[in-house]
Amino acid sequence: MVPLRGMRLPLLLLLLNTTFGSAYHWFNWQYEVGCQSDTFIAPADEAEVVRFLKEEFPEQSHIKVVGNGHGFGNLTTCINKGATNRTSHIVSLANLKKLQINKDMTVTVGAGWDVYDLVNELKNHNLSFDYLGAMRVQNIVGAISTGTHGTGQEITNMATQVVALRVVDARGNLKSINEYSNPEELKAFRVNLGALGLITEVTLKVQPTHFLKKTTKVLNATTDYNQLYTEIADLYKEHDRMTVWGPHFNWDAEAEDWIIEPTFFASWWEQTNYTGTGNCTLNYCANGCGDCIKDYICYDETSDAVSAPPQGICSSQFYAEIEHFFPMEHFVDAAVNYTKFQQAQTPRMKGFENQKMIFQLRALKGDDSYMSPANTYNLDSDSSGVFGILEIDWIQSVNHWDTLYNNQEFAYEFQEEFGALYNARSHWNKMSPNDPKHTLSVFPKLPQFLQIQERQDPNCQFVNEFLVNQLGIDRCRAALNL
């Protein structure tokens, strides 16, 4: 095994040797979610991953792989040292840096690659991904495993680019899964939530590097939300690949109320024959950062046009966030009612350190990954198969725990209010509430997923409290002292 000292830690992964004996402490990117393990393990290669798991299986140790911690919930939290009588390990696969360019327009990469570094390396080979999230700070396997996505009614999430992978189960057995030999299993392993074993490498589709034209247009806000969201829905009829940043609200401390900003913006991407100098990254508005509320056009290589590098993250302070997926047919009604629900709860937000509330609207083509928030398994036969996505961020003026906890508890209530009404699903890593009954209704393949999970992890070594409660893995409650 590679020791902690001297290794290159993944971006935004903080592992501190704490004062609590030999324990290690992990935090997410905002430092408001953390856990304390007995050890930190960084296998040098896949063979060491296998050997480590074989050794730990009879011990029934808790094992949690961590990437870059880019999440807002407890999906990737380890089991705290001392919480059970089992040893708790944090595992980083940062040393697995295989890169193989295949002849069939795919690449095979080790689990240690961050999206940002991988994208830059692919550019050296005149290759790129078509589908990326708004940011490139995640670990590539972490991004895939949690359903990270971009926007576009003909665009699916990042996981659908996976055509093969290698995974090690709790016993240390290594298995290759691909779209030809075991296509049904691949649907389970694409968005695996870290519950099915340690994925050591993935093979993904790529395409030749090309440019996109990005157009940004200033839009006018109104508190007539039916009018507002109908106008946005009309824009989605005109533009396939579009993100809408807004409407935004500012907190008026004197009035103790949210005040809508008069303007916001939409950006859409189109194919282009442009071959000049890329210039979209001069303004990091793929992530809503920078001087964004203005009309402009830019051109850039696909990755730089649609997503932001680490430099484009404008804030990592405490903030709560929800992101819900619902059939596009509900777009206007859902957006209106989410906004009205938020506004009706304003009295509960008085007395806290509020600063800004941001809405983001996107669209995504549905897919057949078992645990994808955009899975199409329970859609009506006349559905378009496209999902609208609504994100709300509650930004604080300072890092204040009471404000964070208040907003996080509030964020959970949106699923209870609208989940059944709009067939809405939460992003796994963004304030997803514990509701196994609803989870089963929107993820009809959950029973099949859990069968694979039990096969891959018979002693409940890869799960945590979040996964047990979210997915209803009752057999693992005793192992976690729940």
Short mmCIF file of C-alpha atoms in Angstrom, two decimals:
data_model
loop_
_atom_site.label_atom_id
_atom_site.label_comp_id
_atom_site.label_asym_id
_atom_site.label_seq_id
_atom_site.Cartn_x
_atom_site.Cartn_y
_atom_site.Cartn_z
CA MET A 1 0.00 0.00 0.00
CA VAL A 2 1.10 3.58 -0.61
CA PRO A 3 1.29 5.60 2.64
CA LEU A 4 -0.45 8.93 3.10
CA ARG A 5 2.78 10.90 3.29
CA GLY A 6 4.22 11.84 -0.08
CA MET A 7 1.28 10.76 -2.23
CA ARG A 8 -0.61 13.18 -4.46
CA LEU A 9 -4.05 13.68 -2.94
CA PRO A 10 -7.01 14.25 -5.24
CA LEU A 11 -8.24 17.81 -5.61
CA LEU A 12 -10.55 18.90 -2.78
CA LEU A 13 -9.93 15.71 -0.79
CA LEU A 14 -8.81 16.58 2.71
CA LEU A 15 -7.42 13.77 4.81
CA LEU A 16 -5.99 14.93 8.12
CA ASN A 17 -4.08 12.95 10.68
CA THR A 18 -6.18 13.96 13.66
CA THR A 19 -5.42 14.04 17.33
CA PHE A 20 -7.61 10.96 17.87
CA GLY A 21 -4.93 8.28 17.86
CA SER A 22 -4.20 6.98 14.36
CA ALA A 23 -7.55 8.05 12.90
CA TYR A 24 -7.94 9.97 9.66
CA HIS A 25 -10.58 12.57 9.02
CA TRP A 26 -12.22 13.13 5.65
CA PHE A 27 -14.25 16.18 4.62
CA ASN A 28 -16.30 16.95 1.55
CA TRP A 29 -15.46 19.95 -0.62
CA GLN A 30 -17.37 22.39 1.60
CA TYR A 31 -15.95 20.94 4.84
CA GLU A 32 -19.40 20.61 6.41
CA VAL A 33 -19.68 16.83 5.98
CA GLY A 34 -16.98 14.59 7.35
CA CYS A 35 -16.14 11.25 8.88
CA GLN A 36 -13.33 9.70 10.88
CA SER A 37 -11.85 6.33 9.94
CA ASP A 38 -9.26 4.09 11.55
CA THR A 39 -7.00 4.12 8.49
CA PHE A 40 -6.42 5.65 5.09
CA ILE A 41 -5.49 3.22 2.32
CA ALA A 42 -4.19 4.10 -1.15
CA PRO A 43 -3.48 0.90 -3.12
CA ALA A 44 -0.69 1.21 -5.65
CA ASP A 45 -2.54 -0.73 -8.35
CA GLU A 46 -5.49 -3.01 -9.05
CA ALA A 47 -3.66 -6.06 -7.67
CA GLU A 48 -3.30 -4.32 -4.32
CA VAL A 49 -7.01 -3.46 -4.36
CA VAL A 50 -7.77 -7.16 -4.78
CA ARG A 51 -5.33 -8.17 -2.08
CA PHE A 52 -6.65 -5.57 0.37
CA LEU A 53 -10.27 -6.67 -0.05
CA LYS A 54 -9.38 -10.35 0.28
CA GLU A 55 -7.66 -9.58 3.58
CA GLU A 56 -10.50 -7.44 4.90
CA PHE A 57 -13.39 -9.71 3.94
CA PRO A 58 -13.06 -12.11 6.91
CA GLU A 59 -12.67 -9.06 9.18
CA GLN A 60 -15.90 -7.57 7.77
CA SER A 61 -14.26 -4.14 7.83
CA HIS A 62 -16.13 -1.03 6.71
CA ILE A 63 -14.70 0.27 3.43
CA LYS A 64 -15.58 3.55 1.79
CA VAL A 65 -13.92 4.81 -1.39
CA VAL A 66 -13.63 8.58 -1.53
CA GLY A 67 -12.90 10.70 -4.57
CA ASN A 68 -12.84 14.48 -4.41
CA GLY A 69 -15.74 14.90 -2.02
CA HIS A 70 -17.83 16.93 -4.43
CA GLY A 71 -21.22 16.40 -2.82
CA PHE A 72 -23.76 18.03 -0.53
CA GLY A 73 -24.98 14.99 1.38
CA ASN A 74 -23.76 11.85 3.10
CA LEU A 75 -23.58 9.49 0.15
CA THR A 76 -19.79 8.99 0.38
CA THR A 77 -19.36 9.32 4.15
CA CYS A 78 -17.34 6.58 5.82
CA ILE A 79 -18.45 4.72 8.95
CA ASN A 80 -17.01 6.64 11.89
CA LYS A 81 -14.26 4.96 13.89
CA GLY A 82 -15.80 3.38 16.97
CA ALA A 83 -19.38 3.51 15.66
CA THR A 84 -19.27 -0.30 15.36
CA ASN A 85 -16.85 -3.02 16.46
CA ARG A 86 -15.51 -3.19 12.90
CA THR A 87 -12.47 -1.39 11.56
CA SER A 88 -13.28 1.58 9.28
CA HIS A 89 -11.12 2.24 6.20
CA ILE A 90 -11.05 5.23 3.88
CA VAL A 91 -9.77 4.13 0.48
CA SER A 92 -8.42 6.34 -2.28
CA LEU A 93 -7.85 4.93 -5.76
CA ALA A 94 -5.84 7.99 -6.81
CA ASN A 95 -2.87 5.84 -7.88
CA LEU A 96 -4.82 3.91 -10.51
CA LYS A 97 -3.98 6.11 -13.50
CA LYS A 98 -4.21 3.76 -16.47
CA LEU A 99 -5.00 5.46 -19.78
CA GLN A 100 -5.54 3.48 -22.96
CA ILE A 101 -6.84 4.93 -26.23
CA ASN A 102 -8.83 2.27 -28.07
CA LYS A 103 -9.47 2.00 -31.81
CA ASP A 104 -13.27 1.96 -31.42
CA MET A 105 -13.50 5.57 -30.16
CA THR A 106 -13.39 4.57 -26.51
CA VAL A 107 -10.82 5.14 -23.77
CA THR A 108 -10.06 2.87 -20.82
CA VAL A 109 -9.05 4.80 -17.72
CA GLY A 110 -8.14 3.94 -14.16
CA ALA A 111 -10.26 5.07 -11.23
CA GLY A 112 -7.63 7.57 -10.13
CA TRP A 113 -8.32 10.12 -12.85
CA ASP A 114 -10.02 13.40 -12.03
CA VAL A 115 -12.34 14.67 -14.75
CA TYR A 116 -10.31 17.87 -15.21
CA ASP A 117 -6.99 16.07 -15.71
CA LEU A 118 -8.55 13.40 -17.89
CA VAL A 119 -10.23 15.96 -20.16
CA ASN A 120 -6.91 17.77 -20.62
CA GLU A 121 -5.11 14.51 -21.40
CA LEU A 122 -7.74 13.55 -23.97
CA LYS A 123 -7.28 16.91 -25.67
CA ASN A 124 -3.66 15.90 -26.31
CA HIS A 125 -5.08 13.03 -28.36
CA ASN A 126 -7.69 15.25 -30.09
CA LEU A 127 -10.47 13.51 -28.17
CA SER A 128 -13.19 14.73 -25.82
CA PHE A 129 -16.36 13.71 -24.02
CA ASP A 130 -19.65 14.97 -25.36
CA TYR A 131 -21.42 14.75 -22.00
CA LEU A 132 -19.99 16.48 -18.93
CA GLY A 133 -21.39 18.10 -15.83
CA ALA A 134 -21.19 21.84 -15.18
CA MET A 135 -17.92 21.29 -13.27
CA ARG A 136 -14.80 19.23 -13.84
CA VAL A 137 -13.55 18.89 -10.27
CA GLN A 138 -14.91 15.37 -9.62
CA ASN A 139 -13.14 12.06 -9.80
CA ILE A 140 -14.24 10.35 -13.04
CA VAL A 141 -15.63 7.20 -11.37
CA GLY A 142 -17.29 9.28 -8.64
CA ALA A 143 -18.98 11.47 -11.23
CA ILE A 144 -20.25 8.46 -13.16
CA SER A 145 -21.34 6.53 -10.09
CA THR A 146 -23.59 9.32 -8.79
CA GLY A 147 -25.33 10.22 -12.07
CA THR A 148 -23.50 13.47 -12.85
CA HIS A 149 -24.91 15.11 -15.97
CA GLY A 150 -24.94 18.10 -18.27
CA THR A 151 -27.92 19.46 -20.18
CA GLY A 152 -29.66 18.63 -23.44
CA GLN A 153 -32.83 16.93 -24.55
CA GLU A 154 -30.72 14.62 -26.69
CA ILE A 155 -27.96 14.41 -24.05
CA THR A 156 -27.87 11.65 -21.42
CA ASN A 157 -25.89 11.61 -18.18
CA MET A 158 -22.16 10.86 -18.04
CA ALA A 159 -22.70 7.25 -16.95
CA THR A 160 -24.29 6.28 -20.28
CA GLN A 161 -20.89 6.75 -21.92
CA VAL A 162 -19.58 3.73 -19.97
CA VAL A 163 -19.36 0.62 -22.17
CA ALA A 164 -17.27 -1.52 -19.82
CA LEU A 165 -15.79 -1.53 -16.32
CA ARG A 166 -13.79 -3.64 -13.88
CA VAL A 167 -15.02 -4.05 -10.31
CA VAL A 168 -13.73 -5.86 -7.22
CA ASP A 169 -16.34 -7.25 -4.83
CA ALA A 170 -16.04 -7.57 -1.04
CA ARG A 171 -14.42 -11.02 -1.32
CA GLY A 172 -11.70 -9.62 -3.57
CA ASN A 173 -13.09 -11.16 -6.75
CA LEU A 174 -12.36 -9.12 -9.87
CA LYS A 175 -15.01 -9.02 -12.56
CA SER A 176 -15.19 -7.40 -15.99
CA ILE A 177 -18.59 -6.12 -17.11
CA ASN A 178 -19.32 -4.81 -20.59
CA GLU A 179 -22.18 -4.01 -22.91
CA TYR A 180 -21.71 -7.22 -24.92
CA SER A 181 -21.14 -9.97 -22.34
CA ASN A 182 -23.34 -8.73 -19.50
CA PRO A 183 -25.32 -5.70 -20.71
CA GLU A 184 -28.02 -5.93 -18.05
CA GLU A 185 -25.47 -5.85 -15.22
CA LEU A 186 -23.82 -2.85 -16.81
CA LYS A 187 -27.08 -0.96 -16.33
CA ALA A 188 -26.77 -1.60 -12.59
CA PHE A 189 -23.07 -0.78 -12.28
CA ARG A 190 -23.09 2.49 -14.22
CA VAL A 191 -24.76 4.48 -11.43
CA ASN A 192 -23.64 2.25 -8.58
CA LEU A 193 -23.59 4.75 -5.67
CA GLY A 194 -20.43 3.12 -4.33
CA ALA A 195 -22.52 0.20 -3.07
CA LEU A 196 -21.42 -2.55 -5.48
CA GLY A 197 -17.68 -2.74 -4.92
CA LEU A 198 -14.50 -0.91 -5.87
CA ILE A 199 -14.52 0.05 -9.54
CA THR A 200 -10.90 0.08 -10.68
CA GLU A 201 -11.31 1.17 -14.29
CA VAL A 202 -13.94 2.21 -16.81
CA THR A 203 -14.13 2.26 -20.59
CA LEU A 204 -16.00 5.23 -21.99
CA LYS A 205 -17.10 6.49 -25.38
CA VAL A 206 -15.27 9.52 -26.73
CA GLN A 207 -15.43 11.61 -29.86
CA PRO A 208 -13.07 13.73 -31.94
CA THR A 209 -12.45 17.15 -30.44
CA HIS A 210 -14.70 19.79 -31.94
CA PHE A 211 -15.99 23.26 -31.17
CA LEU A 212 -19.39 24.40 -29.95
CA LYS A 213 -20.98 27.80 -30.24
CA LYS A 214 -22.35 29.07 -26.95
CA THR A 215 -24.96 31.83 -26.94
CA THR A 216 -25.95 33.62 -23.75
CA LYS A 217 -29.08 35.74 -23.58
CA VAL A 218 -30.31 38.01 -20.78
CA LEU A 219 -33.88 37.26 -19.68
CA ASN A 220 -36.29 39.44 -17.70
CA ALA A 221 -37.69 38.13 -14.42
CA THR A 222 -41.23 38.51 -13.15
CA THR A 223 -43.11 37.30 -10.09
CA ASP A 224 -45.83 36.06 -12.44
CA TYR A 225 -44.29 32.61 -12.30
CA ASN A 226 -46.67 31.06 -14.82
CA GLN A 227 -45.56 33.61 -17.39
CA LEU A 228 -41.90 33.29 -16.38
CA TYR A 229 -41.68 29.52 -16.72
CA THR A 230 -43.90 29.35 -19.80
CA GLU A 231 -41.44 31.67 -21.56
CA ILE A 232 -38.56 29.45 -20.45
CA ALA A 233 -40.41 26.33 -21.64
CA ASP A 234 -40.81 27.99 -25.03
CA LEU A 235 -37.04 28.53 -25.17
CA TYR A 236 -36.55 24.80 -24.56
CA LYS A 237 -38.69 24.15 -27.63
CA GLU A 238 -36.22 26.24 -29.67
CA HIS A 239 -32.93 25.04 -28.15
CA ASP A 240 -32.05 21.47 -27.35
CA ARG A 241 -28.92 21.96 -25.25
CA MET A 242 -29.69 24.80 -22.86
CA THR A 243 -29.17 25.84 -19.23
CA VAL A 244 -31.16 28.61 -17.56
CA TRP A 245 -29.47 30.31 -14.58
CA GLY A 246 -32.38 31.94 -12.80
CA PRO A 247 -34.51 33.36 -11.55
CA HIS A 248 -32.26 34.50 -8.69
CA PHE A 249 -33.39 36.00 -5.40
CA ASN A 250 -31.47 38.20 -2.95
CA TRP A 251 -32.15 38.28 0.77
CA ASP A 252 -33.33 41.68 2.01
CA ALA A 253 -32.15 41.67 5.63
CA GLU A 254 -34.29 44.67 6.57
CA ALA A 255 -37.52 43.32 5.06
CA GLU A 256 -36.53 39.73 5.91
CA ASP A 257 -37.75 38.59 2.53
CA TRP A 258 -36.49 37.23 -0.76
CA ILE A 259 -36.39 39.85 -3.53
CA ILE A 260 -36.30 38.62 -7.13
CA GLU A 261 -33.45 39.94 -9.28
CA PRO A 262 -34.77 41.78 -12.37
CA THR A 263 -32.71 39.78 -14.88
CA PHE A 264 -31.08 36.38 -15.26
CA PHE A 265 -29.67 34.47 -18.23
CA ALA A 266 -29.90 31.40 -20.42
CA SER A 267 -27.10 29.74 -22.38
CA TRP A 268 -27.41 27.27 -25.22
CA TRP A 269 -24.90 25.33 -27.28
CA GLU A 270 -24.92 24.51 -30.99
CA GLN A 271 -22.64 22.83 -33.50
CA THR A 272 -20.37 25.20 -35.40
CA ASN A 273 -17.72 25.25 -38.13
CA TYR A 274 -15.66 27.74 -36.14
CA THR A 275 -11.98 26.76 -35.92
CA GLY A 276 -10.40 29.80 -34.28
CA THR A 277 -9.27 30.43 -30.71
CA GLY A 278 -11.50 29.16 -27.94
CA ASN A 279 -12.73 31.91 -25.66
CA CYS A 280 -15.58 30.60 -23.48
CA THR A 281 -13.29 29.94 -20.52
CA LEU A 282 -12.48 33.66 -20.34
CA ASN A 283 -15.77 33.81 -18.43
CA TYR A 284 -16.66 30.82 -16.24
CA CYS A 285 -20.39 31.01 -16.81
CA ALA A 286 -20.68 27.29 -17.42
CA ASN A 287 -20.94 27.27 -13.64
CA GLY A 288 -22.75 30.57 -13.14
CA CYS A 289 -19.55 32.32 -12.07
CA GLY A 290 -18.19 35.54 -13.50
CA ASP A 291 -19.82 38.37 -15.43
CA CYS A 292 -22.67 36.21 -16.68
CA ILE A 293 -25.80 38.34 -17.02
CA LYS A 294 -25.09 39.82 -20.44
CA ASP A 295 -25.71 38.94 -24.09
CA TYR A 296 -22.67 37.35 -25.69
CA ILE A 297 -21.46 34.58 -27.98
CA CYS A 298 -18.33 32.50 -27.51
CA TYR A 299 -16.75 29.44 -29.11
CA ASP A 300 -14.72 26.69 -27.53
CA GLU A 301 -13.79 23.03 -27.55
CA THR A 302 -16.71 20.96 -26.26
CA SER A 303 -15.42 20.44 -22.73
CA ASP A 304 -14.46 24.08 -22.21
CA ALA A 305 -17.70 25.29 -23.74
CA VAL A 306 -20.06 23.31 -21.50
CA SER A 307 -18.25 22.91 -18.17
CA ALA A 308 -16.00 24.81 -15.81
CA PRO A 309 -12.51 23.80 -14.66
CA PRO A 310 -11.64 24.03 -10.93
CA GLN A 311 -10.82 27.73 -11.41
CA GLY A 312 -14.47 28.26 -12.33
CA ILE A 313 -15.85 27.32 -8.93
CA CYS A 314 -16.78 30.66 -7.43
CA SER A 315 -17.81 29.44 -3.99
CA SER A 316 -17.19 26.46 -1.75
CA GLN A 317 -18.78 27.94 1.36
CA PHE A 318 -21.61 26.25 3.21
CA TYR A 319 -24.80 26.06 1.20
CA ALA A 320 -27.73 23.73 0.85
CA GLU A 321 -28.81 22.46 -2.55
CA ILE A 322 -31.51 20.35 -4.09
CA GLU A 323 -31.69 19.04 -7.62
CA HIS A 324 -34.84 17.25 -8.74
CA PHE A 325 -35.56 15.41 -12.00
CA PHE A 326 -39.11 15.14 -13.32
CA PRO A 327 -40.67 14.30 -16.70
CA MET A 328 -40.40 17.30 -19.00
CA GLU A 329 -44.16 17.29 -19.47
CA HIS A 330 -44.43 18.71 -15.92
CA PHE A 331 -41.87 21.47 -16.52
CA VAL A 332 -44.02 24.60 -16.11
CA ASP A 333 -46.26 23.29 -13.32
CA ALA A 334 -43.34 21.89 -11.36
CA ALA A 335 -41.19 25.02 -11.68
CA VAL A 336 -44.10 27.27 -10.66
CA ASN A 337 -45.03 25.19 -7.64
CA TYR A 338 -41.46 24.65 -6.45
CA THR A 339 -40.96 28.42 -6.56
CA LYS A 340 -44.21 29.18 -4.78
CA PHE A 341 -43.44 26.55 -2.14
CA GLN A 342 -40.03 28.11 -1.55
CA GLN A 343 -41.55 31.58 -1.21
CA ALA A 344 -44.24 30.35 1.18
CA GLN A 345 -41.55 29.05 3.55
CA THR A 346 -39.76 32.41 3.79
CA PRO A 347 -40.93 33.09 7.39
CA ARG A 348 -38.97 30.01 8.50
CA MET A 349 -35.78 31.53 7.06
CA LYS A 350 -35.90 34.75 9.07
CA GLY A 351 -33.13 35.23 11.59
CA PHE A 352 -30.57 33.24 9.60
CA GLU A 353 -27.51 34.22 7.56
CA ASN A 354 -29.14 34.20 4.12
CA GLN A 355 -27.55 35.87 1.12
CA LYS A 356 -28.79 34.54 -2.21
CA MET A 357 -31.04 31.89 -3.67
CA ILE A 358 -30.23 30.58 -7.13
CA PHE A 359 -32.46 28.57 -9.45
CA GLN A 360 -31.00 26.55 -12.30
CA LEU A 361 -33.06 24.76 -14.97
CA ARG A 362 -31.80 22.09 -17.33
CA ALA A 363 -33.09 19.19 -19.43
CA LEU A 364 -31.77 15.66 -19.85
CA LYS A 365 -32.63 12.67 -22.00
CA GLY A 366 -33.71 9.64 -19.97
CA ASP A 367 -31.66 6.43 -19.81
CA ASP A 368 -31.86 2.81 -18.66
CA SER A 369 -29.29 2.78 -15.84
CA TYR A 370 -31.04 1.20 -12.87
CA MET A 371 -30.31 3.97 -10.36
CA SER A 372 -30.08 6.95 -12.69
CA PRO A 373 -32.27 9.86 -11.52
CA ALA A 374 -33.28 10.10 -15.17
CA ASN A 375 -34.23 6.44 -15.52
CA THR A 376 -37.24 5.86 -17.77
CA TYR A 377 -38.56 2.63 -16.23
CA ASN A 378 -41.75 4.08 -14.71
CA LEU A 379 -42.63 6.65 -17.39
CA ASP A 380 -45.94 6.48 -19.24
CA SER A 381 -45.85 5.09 -22.76
CA ASP A 382 -46.67 8.52 -24.22
CA SER A 383 -43.88 10.28 -22.32
CA SER A 384 -41.16 12.05 -24.31
CA GLY A 385 -38.49 10.35 -22.18
CA VAL A 386 -36.94 13.76 -21.46
CA PHE A 387 -36.55 15.10 -17.93
CA GLY A 388 -36.63 18.65 -16.69
CA ILE A 389 -34.17 19.38 -13.89
CA LEU A 390 -34.67 22.05 -11.27
CA GLU A 391 -31.88 23.02 -8.90
CA ILE A 392 -32.18 25.44 -5.98
CA ASP A 393 -29.14 26.68 -4.05
CA TRP A 394 -29.43 28.53 -0.75
CA ILE A 395 -26.24 30.59 -0.39
CA GLN A 396 -25.22 31.91 3.03
CA SER A 397 -23.55 35.25 3.79
CA VAL A 398 -21.15 33.47 6.19
CA ASN A 399 -20.44 29.85 7.10
CA HIS A 400 -23.03 29.49 9.83
CA TRP A 401 -24.02 26.03 11.08
CA ASP A 402 -27.54 26.95 12.19
CA THR A 403 -28.30 28.48 8.78
CA LEU A 404 -26.93 25.41 7.01
CA TYR A 405 -28.94 22.98 9.11
CA ASN A 406 -32.11 25.05 8.75
CA ASN A 407 -31.79 25.17 4.97
CA GLN A 408 -30.86 21.50 4.68
CA GLU A 409 -33.90 20.39 6.65
CA PHE A 410 -36.04 22.68 4.51
CA ALA A 411 -34.47 21.24 1.35
CA TYR A 412 -35.60 17.73 2.29
CA GLU A 413 -39.25 18.80 2.32
CA PHE A 414 -39.45 19.44 -1.43
CA GLN A 415 -39.32 15.70 -2.14
CA GLU A 416 -42.14 14.98 0.30
CA GLU A 417 -44.21 17.80 -1.21
CA PHE A 418 -43.66 17.08 -4.90
CA GLY A 419 -42.09 13.62 -5.30
CA ALA A 420 -45.28 11.69 -5.94
CA LEU A 421 -47.03 14.59 -7.67
CA TYR A 422 -44.41 15.02 -10.39
CA ASN A 423 -42.64 11.63 -10.37
CA ALA A 424 -39.66 13.62 -9.08
CA ARG A 425 -36.32 12.11 -8.13
CA SER A 426 -33.50 13.73 -6.18
CA HIS A 427 -29.89 13.85 -7.29
CA TRP A 428 -28.19 11.24 -5.11
CA ASN A 429 -25.52 13.59 -3.82
CA LYS A 430 -27.66 16.70 -3.22
CA MET A 431 -29.84 16.60 -0.10
CA SER A 432 -31.77 13.46 -1.00
CA PRO A 433 -34.20 12.61 1.84
CA ASN A 434 -34.66 9.15 3.34
CA ASP A 435 -37.80 7.71 1.79
CA PRO A 436 -37.38 4.06 0.67
CA LYS A 437 -41.03 3.82 -0.44
CA HIS A 438 -40.67 6.75 -2.84
CA THR A 439 -37.23 5.51 -3.90
CA LEU A 440 -38.78 2.21 -4.99
CA SER A 441 -41.55 4.00 -6.91
CA VAL A 442 -39.13 6.10 -8.99
CA PHE A 443 -36.42 3.43 -9.25
CA PRO A 444 -38.39 0.31 -10.25
CA LYS A 445 -35.14 -1.62 -10.77
CA LEU A 446 -34.16 -1.14 -7.11
CA PRO A 447 -34.95 -4.79 -6.17
CA GLN A 448 -32.62 -6.06 -8.91
CA PHE A 449 -29.97 -3.55 -7.81
CA LEU A 450 -30.20 -4.77 -4.22
CA GLN A 451 -29.85 -8.39 -5.31
CA ILE A 452 -26.57 -7.48 -6.98
CA GLN A 453 -25.59 -5.41 -3.94
CA GLU A 454 -26.04 -8.40 -1.63
CA ARG A 455 -24.00 -10.60 -3.96
CA GLN A 456 -21.21 -8.04 -4.19
CA ASP A 457 -21.28 -7.08 -0.51
CA PRO A 458 -22.69 -9.91 1.65
CA ASN A 459 -21.25 -8.51 4.89
CA CYS A 460 -22.39 -4.91 4.35
CA GLN A 461 -18.85 -3.51 4.10
CA PHE A 462 -19.48 -0.93 1.35
CA VAL A 463 -22.66 0.70 2.65
CA ASN A 464 -23.19 3.56 5.08
CA GLU A 465 -26.19 4.95 6.94
CA PHE A 466 -27.29 7.04 3.96
CA LEU A 467 -27.41 4.06 1.59
CA VAL A 468 -29.10 1.76 4.11
CA ASN A 469 -31.84 4.30 4.80
CA GLN A 470 -32.23 5.55 1.23
CA LEU A 471 -32.39 2.16 -0.42
CA GLY A 472 -34.02 0.26 2.43
CA ILE A 473 -31.14 -2.22 2.87
CA ASP A 474 -32.61 -3.63 6.07
CA ARG A 475 -30.21 -6.58 6.19
CA CYS A 476 -27.36 -4.12 6.85
CA ARG A 477 -28.89 -2.25 9.78
CA ALA A 478 -27.32 -4.48 12.42
CA ALA A 479 -23.89 -4.19 10.80
CA LEU A 480 -24.06 -0.40 11.15
CA ASN A 481 -25.72 -0.42 14.59
CA LEU A 482 -28.78 1.34 13.19
#
